PDB file of C-alpha atoms in Angstrom:
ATOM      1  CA  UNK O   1       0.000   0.000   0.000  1.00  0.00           C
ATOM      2  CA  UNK O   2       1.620   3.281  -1.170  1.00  0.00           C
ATOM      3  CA  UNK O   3       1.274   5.887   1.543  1.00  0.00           C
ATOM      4  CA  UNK O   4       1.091   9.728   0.432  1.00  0.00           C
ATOM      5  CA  UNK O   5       2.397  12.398   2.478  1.00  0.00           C
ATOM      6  CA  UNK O   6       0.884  15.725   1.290  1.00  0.00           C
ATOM      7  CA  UNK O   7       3.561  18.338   1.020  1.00  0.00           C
ATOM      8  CA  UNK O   8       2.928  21.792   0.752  1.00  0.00           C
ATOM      9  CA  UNK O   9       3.124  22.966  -3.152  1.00  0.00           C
ATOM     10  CA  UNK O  10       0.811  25.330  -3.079  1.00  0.00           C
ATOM     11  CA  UNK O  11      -2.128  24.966  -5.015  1.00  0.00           C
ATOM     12  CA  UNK O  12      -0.826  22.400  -6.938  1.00  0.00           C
ATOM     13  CA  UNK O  13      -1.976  19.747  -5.433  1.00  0.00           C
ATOM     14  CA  UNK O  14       0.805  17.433  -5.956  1.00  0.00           C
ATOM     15  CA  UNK O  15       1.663  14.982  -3.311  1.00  0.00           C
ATOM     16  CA  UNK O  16       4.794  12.497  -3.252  1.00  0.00           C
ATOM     17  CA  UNK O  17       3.900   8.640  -1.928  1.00  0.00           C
ATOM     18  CA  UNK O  18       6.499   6.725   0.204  1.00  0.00           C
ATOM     19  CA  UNK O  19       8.350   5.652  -3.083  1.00  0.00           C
ATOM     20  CA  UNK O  20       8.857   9.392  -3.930  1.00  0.00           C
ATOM     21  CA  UNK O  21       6.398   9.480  -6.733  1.00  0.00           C
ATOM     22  CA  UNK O  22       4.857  12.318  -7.604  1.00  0.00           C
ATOM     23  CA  UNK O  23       1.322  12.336  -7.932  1.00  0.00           C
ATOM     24  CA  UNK O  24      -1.199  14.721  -8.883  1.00  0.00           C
ATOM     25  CA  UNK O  25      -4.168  12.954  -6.344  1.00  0.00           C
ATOM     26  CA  UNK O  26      -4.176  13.141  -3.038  1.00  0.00           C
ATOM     27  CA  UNK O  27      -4.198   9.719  -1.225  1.00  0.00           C
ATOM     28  CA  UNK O  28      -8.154   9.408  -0.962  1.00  0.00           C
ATOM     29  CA  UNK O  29      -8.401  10.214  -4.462  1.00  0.00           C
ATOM     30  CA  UNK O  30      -5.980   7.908  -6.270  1.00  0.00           C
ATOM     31  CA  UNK O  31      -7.267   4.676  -4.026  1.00  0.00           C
ATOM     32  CA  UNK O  32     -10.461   5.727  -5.158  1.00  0.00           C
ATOM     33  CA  UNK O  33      -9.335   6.057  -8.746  1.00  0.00           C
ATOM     34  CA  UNK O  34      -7.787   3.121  -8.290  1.00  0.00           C
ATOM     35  CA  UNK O  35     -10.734   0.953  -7.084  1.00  0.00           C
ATOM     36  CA  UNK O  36     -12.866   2.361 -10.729  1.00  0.00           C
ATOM     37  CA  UNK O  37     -10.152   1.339 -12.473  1.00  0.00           C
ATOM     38  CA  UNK O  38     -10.486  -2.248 -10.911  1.00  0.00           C
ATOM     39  CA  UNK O  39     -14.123  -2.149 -11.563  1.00  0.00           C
ATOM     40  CA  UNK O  40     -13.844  -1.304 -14.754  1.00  0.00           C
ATOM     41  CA  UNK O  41     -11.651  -3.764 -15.979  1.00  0.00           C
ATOM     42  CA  UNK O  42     -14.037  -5.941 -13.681  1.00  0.00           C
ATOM     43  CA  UNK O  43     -17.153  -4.724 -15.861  1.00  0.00           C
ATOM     44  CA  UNK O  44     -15.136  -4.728 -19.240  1.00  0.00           C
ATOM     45  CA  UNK O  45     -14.512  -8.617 -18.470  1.00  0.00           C
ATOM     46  CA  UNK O  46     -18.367  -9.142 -17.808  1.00  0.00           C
ATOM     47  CA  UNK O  47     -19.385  -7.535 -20.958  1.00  0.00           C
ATOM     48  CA  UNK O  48     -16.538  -9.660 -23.106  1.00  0.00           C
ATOM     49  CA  UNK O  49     -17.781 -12.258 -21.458  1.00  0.00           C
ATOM     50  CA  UNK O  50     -21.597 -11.171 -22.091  1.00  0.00           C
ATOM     51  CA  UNK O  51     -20.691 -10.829 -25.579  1.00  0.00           C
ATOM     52  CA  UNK O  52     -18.987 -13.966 -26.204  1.00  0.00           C
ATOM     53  CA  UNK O  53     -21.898 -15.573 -24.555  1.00  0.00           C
ATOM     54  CA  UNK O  54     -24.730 -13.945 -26.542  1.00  0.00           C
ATOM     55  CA  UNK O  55     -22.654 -14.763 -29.657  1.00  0.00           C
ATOM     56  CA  UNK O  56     -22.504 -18.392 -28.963  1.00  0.00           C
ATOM     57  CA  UNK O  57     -26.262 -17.790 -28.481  1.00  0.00           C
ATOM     58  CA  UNK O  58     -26.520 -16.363 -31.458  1.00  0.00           C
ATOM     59  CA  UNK O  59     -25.108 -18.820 -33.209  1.00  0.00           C
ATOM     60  CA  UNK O  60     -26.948 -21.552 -31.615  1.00  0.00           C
ATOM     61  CA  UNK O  61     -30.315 -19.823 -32.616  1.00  0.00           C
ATOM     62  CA  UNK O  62     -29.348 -19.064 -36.339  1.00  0.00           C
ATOM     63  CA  UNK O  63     -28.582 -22.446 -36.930  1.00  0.00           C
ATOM     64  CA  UNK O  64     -31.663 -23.898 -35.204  1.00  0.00           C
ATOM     65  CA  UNK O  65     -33.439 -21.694 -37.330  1.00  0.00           C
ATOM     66  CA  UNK O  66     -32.027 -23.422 -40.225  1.00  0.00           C
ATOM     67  CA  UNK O  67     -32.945 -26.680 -39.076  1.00  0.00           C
ATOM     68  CA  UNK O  68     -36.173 -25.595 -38.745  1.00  0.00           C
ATOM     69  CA  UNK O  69     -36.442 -23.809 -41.865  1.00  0.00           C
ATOM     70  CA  UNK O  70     -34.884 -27.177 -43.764  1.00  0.00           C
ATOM     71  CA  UNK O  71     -37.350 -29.241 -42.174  1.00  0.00           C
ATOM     72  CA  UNK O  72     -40.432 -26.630 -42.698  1.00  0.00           C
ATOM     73  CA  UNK O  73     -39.549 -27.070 -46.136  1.00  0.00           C
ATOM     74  CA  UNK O  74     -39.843 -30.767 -46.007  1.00  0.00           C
ATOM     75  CA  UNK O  75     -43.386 -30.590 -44.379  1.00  0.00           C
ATOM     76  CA  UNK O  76     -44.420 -28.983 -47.296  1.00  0.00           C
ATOM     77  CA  UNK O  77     -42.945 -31.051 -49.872  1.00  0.00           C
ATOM     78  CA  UNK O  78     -44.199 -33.708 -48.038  1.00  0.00           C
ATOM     79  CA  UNK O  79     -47.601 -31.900 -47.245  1.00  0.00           C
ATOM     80  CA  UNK O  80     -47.909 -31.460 -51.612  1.00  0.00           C
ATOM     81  CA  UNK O  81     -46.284 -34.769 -52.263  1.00  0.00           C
ATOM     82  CA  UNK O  82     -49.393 -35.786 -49.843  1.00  0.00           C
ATOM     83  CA  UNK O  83     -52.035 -34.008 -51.588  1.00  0.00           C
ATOM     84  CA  UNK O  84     -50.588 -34.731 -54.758  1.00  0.00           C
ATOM     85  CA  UNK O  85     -51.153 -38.795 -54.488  1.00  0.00           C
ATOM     86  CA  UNK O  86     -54.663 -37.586 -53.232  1.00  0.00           C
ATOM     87  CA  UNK O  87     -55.305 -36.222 -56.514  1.00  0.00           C
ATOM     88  CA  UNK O  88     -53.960 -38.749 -58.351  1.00  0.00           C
ATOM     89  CA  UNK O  89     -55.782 -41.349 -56.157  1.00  0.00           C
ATOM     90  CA  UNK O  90     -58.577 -39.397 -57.019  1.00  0.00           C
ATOM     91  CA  UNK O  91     -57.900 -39.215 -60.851  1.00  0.00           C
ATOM     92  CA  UNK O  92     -57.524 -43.014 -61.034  1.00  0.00           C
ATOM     93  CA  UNK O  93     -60.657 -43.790 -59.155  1.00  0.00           C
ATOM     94  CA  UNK O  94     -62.656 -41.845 -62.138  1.00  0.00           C
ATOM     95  CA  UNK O  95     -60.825 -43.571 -64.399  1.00  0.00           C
ATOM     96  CA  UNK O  96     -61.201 -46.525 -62.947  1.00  0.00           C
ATOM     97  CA  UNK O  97     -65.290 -45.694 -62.461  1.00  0.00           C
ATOM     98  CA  UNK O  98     -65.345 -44.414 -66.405  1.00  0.00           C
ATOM     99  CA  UNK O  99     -63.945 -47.779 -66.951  1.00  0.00           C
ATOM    100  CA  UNK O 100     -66.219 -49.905 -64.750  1.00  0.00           C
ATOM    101  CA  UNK O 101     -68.984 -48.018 -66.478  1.00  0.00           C
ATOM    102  CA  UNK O 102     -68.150 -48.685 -70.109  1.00  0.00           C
ATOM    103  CA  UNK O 103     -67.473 -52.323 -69.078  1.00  0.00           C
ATOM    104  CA  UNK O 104     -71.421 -52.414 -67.392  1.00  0.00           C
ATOM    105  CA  UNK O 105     -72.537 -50.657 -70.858  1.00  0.00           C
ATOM    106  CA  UNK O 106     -70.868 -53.691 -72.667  1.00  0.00           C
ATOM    107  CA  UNK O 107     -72.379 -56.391 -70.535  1.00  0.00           C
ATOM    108  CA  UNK O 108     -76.153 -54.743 -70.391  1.00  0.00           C
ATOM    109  CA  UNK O 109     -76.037 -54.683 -74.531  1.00  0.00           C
ATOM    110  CA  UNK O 110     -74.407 -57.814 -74.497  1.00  0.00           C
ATOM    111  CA  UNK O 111     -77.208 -59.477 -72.186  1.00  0.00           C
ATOM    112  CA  UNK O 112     -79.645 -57.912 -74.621  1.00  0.00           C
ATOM    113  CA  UNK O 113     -78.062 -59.561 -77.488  1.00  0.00           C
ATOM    114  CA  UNK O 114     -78.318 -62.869 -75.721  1.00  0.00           C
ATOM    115  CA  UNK O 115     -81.527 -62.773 -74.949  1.00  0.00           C
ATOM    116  CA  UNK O 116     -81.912 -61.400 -78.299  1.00  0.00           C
ATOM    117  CA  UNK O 117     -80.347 -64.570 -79.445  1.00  0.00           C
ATOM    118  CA  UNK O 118     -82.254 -66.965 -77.223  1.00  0.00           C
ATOM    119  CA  UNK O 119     -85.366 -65.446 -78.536  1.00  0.00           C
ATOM    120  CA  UNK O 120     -84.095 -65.687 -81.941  1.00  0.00           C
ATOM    121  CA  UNK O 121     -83.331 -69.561 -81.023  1.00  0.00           C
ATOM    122  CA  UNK O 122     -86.606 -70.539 -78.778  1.00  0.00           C
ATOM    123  CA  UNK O 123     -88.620 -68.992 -82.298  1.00  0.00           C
ATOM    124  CA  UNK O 124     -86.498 -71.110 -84.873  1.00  0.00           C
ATOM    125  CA  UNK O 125     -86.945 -74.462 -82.569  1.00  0.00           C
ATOM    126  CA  UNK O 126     -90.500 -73.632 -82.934  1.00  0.00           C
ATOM    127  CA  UNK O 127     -90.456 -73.041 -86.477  1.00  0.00           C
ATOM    128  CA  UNK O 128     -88.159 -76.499 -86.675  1.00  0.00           C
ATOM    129  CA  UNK O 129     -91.351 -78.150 -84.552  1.00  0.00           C
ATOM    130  CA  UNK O 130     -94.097 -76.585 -86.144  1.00  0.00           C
ATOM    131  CA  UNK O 131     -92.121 -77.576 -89.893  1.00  0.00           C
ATOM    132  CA  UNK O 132     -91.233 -81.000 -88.439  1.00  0.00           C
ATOM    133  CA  UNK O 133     -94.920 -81.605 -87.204  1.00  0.00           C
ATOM    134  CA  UNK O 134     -96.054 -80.598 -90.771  1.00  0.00           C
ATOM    135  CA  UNK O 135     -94.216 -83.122 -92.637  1.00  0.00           C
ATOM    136  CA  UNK O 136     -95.203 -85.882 -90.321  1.00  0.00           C
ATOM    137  CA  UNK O 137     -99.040 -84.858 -90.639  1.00  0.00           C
ATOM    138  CA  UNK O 138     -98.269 -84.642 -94.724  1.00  0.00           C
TER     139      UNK O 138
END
């Protein structure tokens, strides 16, 4: 601890500690200006140390947010692939209704043509009987 004796200059104000150092401060003064000093290179520290730490946070958010962003970005491909093979499910089921359709359109004419037929048939075995009978009654 440097001790000051205050000598007489006037109104200088200098003062000489125990080393024989001239100083400008008396005693009260320079501890004082001392102790800021120590606090701020105290609070300098804190706010490096603030600074590096809101960085790192900084850091940590940005590239969470790209995760985030990268993966929001695959919920909607995934969201339009989705609705996508909705729509084409969709699609195929009229296509595949169009199709059943046509295929019932070909089976009602073709029932009608059979029973066309088997009318056609059940009238030319009775026109075989009716002909047959004939030429056993001639």
């Amino acid at each position: 601890e440097n001790k000051f004796r205050q000598e007489d200059m006037g109104d200088s104000g200098i003062s000489y500690d125990d080393y024989h150092k001239a100083r400008v401060l008396d005693s009260v003064k320079f501890k004082d200006s001392e102790a800021l000093h120590r606090e701020c290179i105290h609070f300098n520290t804190k706010v490096k140390n603030f600074e590096e730490l809101t960085t790192k946070i900084i850091t940590v958010m940005e590239t969470k947010a790209k995760l985030i962003e990268e993966e929001k970005l695959k919920a909607i491909g995934h969201r339009i692939q989705a609705e996508r093979q909705s729509e084409l499910r969709k699609i195929k089921q009229k296509e595949l209704q169009a199709l059943v359709a046509e295929k019932q359109r070909e089976l009602d004419r073709y029932i009608v043509e059979y029973e066309s037929l088997q009318r056609m048939e059940q009238q030319q075995k009775m026109l075989l009987d009716k002909l047959s009978n004939n030429e056993v009654l001639n």
